[in-house]
Amino acid sequence: REHVKNIFRQCDKNGDGGISVDELATLLKALGRFQTNEIKMIFSRMDTNGDGVIQFDEFVDWIFGANRQESFVKAKVALLQDDSDAFQMAFYNICGAGQTEMDGKSLTRLCKEADLFDKSFPPGEADVIFRKAIGNGRTKVTFDQFPEVVRAIAERKAVPFEEVRKAILRCGVSQPPPRIGLAGVTAAK
């Protein structure tokens, strides 16, 4: 609970005891790739009494609530992140703003940026691994599928899973979030 209090204080930049939509947007955009519409949706879910400010109790209820929608999970991971969550946040950052699933183009870009391509793992292999992971009828990989994609890359490269995971962490976590202004972000009531 102390960890959650500290996160709340980080969000509450002006120290008034509540989190405005602008304060939430500033923090989420600093921590990961979030679009304005995602932030509005997250804010409206947190602000259960509809007064336009997230109170501490509302924040705690949201953090510990059973919100399974991907955008909510993404925001929780960003806000609560510790070492175990870094891999998941890297995945979401690679997916891009407004996205919670990875397409084949993003996987190829990730492999290139993480310097994973070599003779044993040429660029075309990323497509093969991606197609195998998504199966029929899907076009994107979820976070739940992502460790299997990473495992397949590690096997193809004949290196330990952790080596590929660390390369992804260096690449995905260090990507700066896009600079999006807060214009148009208002509390949803």
PDB file of N, CA and C in Angstrom, residues 118-157:
ATOM      1  N   ASP A 118      21.038 -11.688 -37.447  1.00  0.00           N
ATOM      2  CA  ASP A 118      22.394 -12.110 -37.797  1.00  0.00           C
ATOM      3  C   ASP A 118      22.273 -13.267 -38.798  1.00  0.00           C
ATOM      4  N   LYS A 119      23.370 -13.961 -39.067  1.00  0.00           N
ATOM      5  CA  LYS A 119      23.335 -15.070 -40.039  1.00  0.00           C
ATOM      6  C   LYS A 119      22.381 -16.180 -39.610  1.00  0.00           C
ATOM      7  N   SER A 120      22.319 -16.443 -38.302  1.00  0.00           N
ATOM      8  CA  SER A 120      21.451 -17.525 -37.839  1.00  0.00           C
ATOM      9  C   SER A 120      19.983 -17.091 -37.731  1.00  0.00           C
ATOM     10  N   PHE A 121      19.761 -15.791 -37.724  1.00  0.00           N
ATOM     11  CA  PHE A 121      18.407 -15.254 -37.615  1.00  0.00           C
ATOM     12  C   PHE A 121      18.264 -14.053 -38.551  1.00  0.00           C
ATOM     13  N   PRO A 122      18.081 -14.334 -39.865  1.00  0.00           N
ATOM     14  CA  PRO A 122      17.918 -13.243 -40.836  1.00  0.00           C
ATOM     15  C   PRO A 122      16.518 -12.622 -40.727  1.00  0.00           C
ATOM     16  N   PRO A 123      16.334 -11.414 -41.258  1.00  0.00           N
ATOM     17  CA  PRO A 123      15.055 -10.706 -41.136  1.00  0.00           C
ATOM     18  C   PRO A 123      13.814 -11.508 -41.543  1.00  0.00           C
ATOM     19  N   GLY A 124      13.906 -12.311 -42.553  1.00  0.00           N
ATOM     20  CA  GLY A 124      12.751 -13.106 -42.990  1.00  0.00           C
ATOM     21  C   GLY A 124      12.266 -14.091 -41.937  1.00  0.00           C
ATOM     22  N   GLU A 125      13.144 -14.509 -41.053  1.00  0.00           N
ATOM     23  CA  GLU A 125      12.772 -15.451 -40.002  1.00  0.00           C
ATOM     24  C   GLU A 125      11.818 -14.841 -38.981  1.00  0.00           C
ATOM     25  N   ALA A 126      11.899 -13.535 -38.791  1.00  0.00           N
ATOM     26  CA  ALA A 126      10.968 -12.875 -37.866  1.00  0.00           C
ATOM     27  C   ALA A 126       9.541 -13.051 -38.362  1.00  0.00           C
ATOM     28  N   ASP A 127       9.338 -12.944 -39.675  1.00  0.00           N
ATOM     29  CA  ASP A 127       8.009 -13.147 -40.249  1.00  0.00           C
ATOM     30  C   ASP A 127       7.521 -14.576 -40.035  1.00  0.00           C
ATOM     31  N   VAL A 128       8.412 -15.547 -40.208  1.00  0.00           N
ATOM     32  CA  VAL A 128       8.052 -16.952 -40.034  1.00  0.00           C
ATOM     33  C   VAL A 128       7.623 -17.202 -38.584  1.00  0.00           C
ATOM     34  N   ILE A 129       8.405 -16.720 -37.653  1.00  0.00           N
ATOM     35  CA  ILE A 129       8.090 -16.888 -36.228  1.00  0.00           C
ATOM     36  C   ILE A 129       6.778 -16.180 -35.895  1.00  0.00           C
ATOM     37  N   PHE A 130       6.592 -14.987 -36.433  1.00  0.00           N
ATOM     38  CA  PHE A 130       5.376 -14.231 -36.165  1.00  0.00           C
ATOM     39  C   PHE A 130       4.146 -14.984 -36.673  1.00  0.00           C
ATOM     40  N   ARG A 131       4.191 -15.468 -37.916  1.00  0.00           N
ATOM     41  CA  ARG A 131       3.050 -16.186 -38.495  1.00  0.00           C
ATOM     42  C   ARG A 131       2.726 -17.449 -37.698  1.00  0.00           C
ATOM     43  N   LYS A 132       3.748 -18.125 -37.234  1.00  0.00           N
ATOM     44  CA  LYS A 132       3.544 -19.327 -36.426  1.00  0.00           C
ATOM     45  C   LYS A 132       2.877 -18.970 -35.092  1.00  0.00           C
ATOM     46  N   ALA A 133       3.265 -17.852 -34.517  1.00  0.00           N
ATOM     47  CA  ALA A 133       2.720 -17.440 -33.216  1.00  0.00           C
ATOM     48  C   ALA A 133       1.262 -17.013 -33.295  1.00  0.00           C
ATOM     49  N   ILE A 134       0.884 -16.323 -34.381  1.00  0.00           N
ATOM     50  CA  ILE A 134      -0.480 -15.784 -34.430  1.00  0.00           C
ATOM     51  C   ILE A 134      -1.510 -16.831 -34.807  1.00  0.00           C
ATOM     52  N   GLY A 135      -1.109 -17.844 -35.533  1.00  0.00           N
ATOM     53  CA  GLY A 135      -2.072 -18.854 -35.944  1.00  0.00           C
ATOM     54  C   GLY A 135      -3.030 -18.313 -36.992  1.00  0.00           C
ATOM     55  N   ASN A 136      -4.041 -19.088 -37.265  1.00  0.00           N
ATOM     56  CA  ASN A 136      -5.015 -18.703 -38.292  1.00  0.00           C
ATOM     57  C   ASN A 136      -6.013 -17.689 -37.766  1.00  0.00           C
ATOM     58  N   GLY A 137      -6.359 -16.728 -38.609  1.00  0.00           N
ATOM     59  CA  GLY A 137      -7.398 -15.775 -38.285  1.00  0.00           C
ATOM     60  C   GLY A 137      -6.967 -14.592 -37.432  1.00  0.00           C
ATOM     61  N   ARG A 138      -5.715 -14.537 -37.016  1.00  0.00           N
ATOM     62  CA  ARG A 138      -5.242 -13.420 -36.200  1.00  0.00           C
ATOM     63  C   ARG A 138      -4.210 -12.622 -36.988  1.00  0.00           C
ATOM     64  N   THR A 139      -4.039 -11.373 -36.600  1.00  0.00           N
ATOM     65  CA  THR A 139      -3.052 -10.536 -37.282  1.00  0.00           C
ATOM     66  C   THR A 139      -2.035  -9.938 -36.324  1.00  0.00           C
ATOM     67  N   LYS A 140      -2.244 -10.157 -35.009  1.00  0.00           N
ATOM     68  CA  LYS A 140      -1.349  -9.556 -34.028  1.00  0.00           C
ATOM     69  C   LYS A 140      -1.065 -10.528 -32.894  1.00  0.00           C
ATOM     70  N   VAL A 141       0.024 -10.253 -32.187  1.00  0.00           N
ATOM     71  CA  VAL A 141       0.452 -11.054 -31.046  1.00  0.00           C
ATOM     72  C   VAL A 141       0.094 -10.302 -29.770  1.00  0.00           C
ATOM     73  N   THR A 142      -0.472 -11.006 -28.805  1.00  0.00           N
ATOM     74  CA  THR A 142      -0.765 -10.415 -27.503  1.00  0.00           C
ATOM     75  C   THR A 142       0.459 -10.567 -26.608  1.00  0.00           C
ATOM     76  N   PHE A 143       0.440  -9.886 -25.462  1.00  0.00           N
ATOM     77  CA  PHE A 143       1.546 -10.048 -24.532  1.00  0.00           C
ATOM     78  C   PHE A 143       1.658 -11.491 -24.050  1.00  0.00           C
ATOM     79  N   ASP A 144       0.536 -12.162 -23.872  1.00  0.00           N
ATOM     80  CA  ASP A 144       0.568 -13.563 -23.438  1.00  0.00           C
ATOM     81  C   ASP A 144       1.311 -14.456 -24.427  1.00  0.00           C
ATOM     82  N   GLN A 145       1.266 -14.118 -25.700  1.00  0.00           N
ATOM     83  CA  GLN A 145       1.960 -14.893 -26.740  1.00  0.00           C
ATOM     84  C   GLN A 145       3.420 -14.468 -26.907  1.00  0.00           C
ATOM     85  N   PHE A 146       3.743 -13.266 -26.462  1.00  0.00           N
ATOM     86  CA  PHE A 146       5.058 -12.687 -26.723  1.00  0.00           C
ATOM     87  C   PHE A 146       6.225 -13.512 -26.177  1.00  0.00           C
ATOM     88  N   PRO A 147       6.160 -14.061 -24.955  1.00  0.00           N
ATOM     89  CA  PRO A 147       7.285 -14.886 -24.486  1.00  0.00           C
ATOM     90  C   PRO A 147       7.589 -16.075 -25.406  1.00  0.00           C
ATOM     91  N   GLU A 148       6.554 -16.634 -26.015  1.00  0.00           N
ATOM     92  CA  GLU A 148       6.783 -17.741 -26.959  1.00  0.00           C
ATOM     93  C   GLU A 148       7.493 -17.247 -28.223  1.00  0.00           C
ATOM     94  N   VAL A 149       7.171 -16.043 -28.649  1.00  0.00           N
ATOM     95  CA  VAL A 149       7.858 -15.442 -29.795  1.00  0.00           C
ATOM     96  C   VAL A 149       9.335 -15.239 -29.441  1.00  0.00           C
ATOM     97  N   VAL A 150       9.582 -14.719 -28.269  1.00  0.00           N
ATOM     98  CA  VAL A 150      10.960 -14.485 -27.820  1.00  0.00           C
ATOM     99  C   VAL A 150      11.702 -15.821 -27.693  1.00  0.00           C
ATOM    100  N   ARG A 151      11.029 -16.817 -27.160  1.00  0.00           N
ATOM    101  CA  ARG A 151      11.635 -18.152 -27.027  1.00  0.00           C
ATOM    102  C   ARG A 151      12.000 -18.716 -28.410  1.00  0.00           C
ATOM    103  N   ALA A 152      11.112 -18.532 -29.378  1.00  0.00           N
ATOM    104  CA  ALA A 152      11.379 -19.020 -30.739  1.00  0.00           C
ATOM    105  C   ALA A 152      12.570 -18.292 -31.361  1.00  0.00           C
ATOM    106  N   ILE A 153      12.686 -17.002 -31.106  1.00  0.00           N
ATOM    107  CA  ILE A 153      13.836 -16.231 -31.610  1.00  0.00           C
ATOM    108  C   ILE A 153      15.118 -16.755 -30.961  1.00  0.00           C
ATOM    109  N   ALA A 154      15.080 -16.974 -29.660  1.00  0.00           N
ATOM    110  CA  ALA A 154      16.258 -17.482 -28.936  1.00  0.00           C
ATOM    111  C   ALA A 154      16.672 -18.854 -29.476  1.00  0.00           C
ATOM    112  N   GLU A 155      15.702 -19.714 -29.705  1.00  0.00           N
ATOM    113  CA  GLU A 155      16.006 -21.040 -30.250  1.00  0.00           C
ATOM    114  C   GLU A 155      16.625 -20.930 -31.639  1.00  0.00           C
ATOM    115  N   ARG A 156      16.064 -20.071 -32.465  1.00  0.00           N
ATOM    116  CA  ARG A 156      16.585 -19.891 -33.834  1.00  0.00           C
ATOM    117  C   ARG A 156      18.018 -19.364 -33.804  1.00  0.00           C
ATOM    118  N   LYS A 157      18.301 -18.475 -32.853  1.00  0.00           N
ATOM    119  CA  LYS A 157      19.640 -17.901 -32.722  1.00  0.00           C
ATOM    120  C   LYS A 157      20.589 -18.810 -31.928  1.00  0.00           C
TER     121      LYS A 157
END
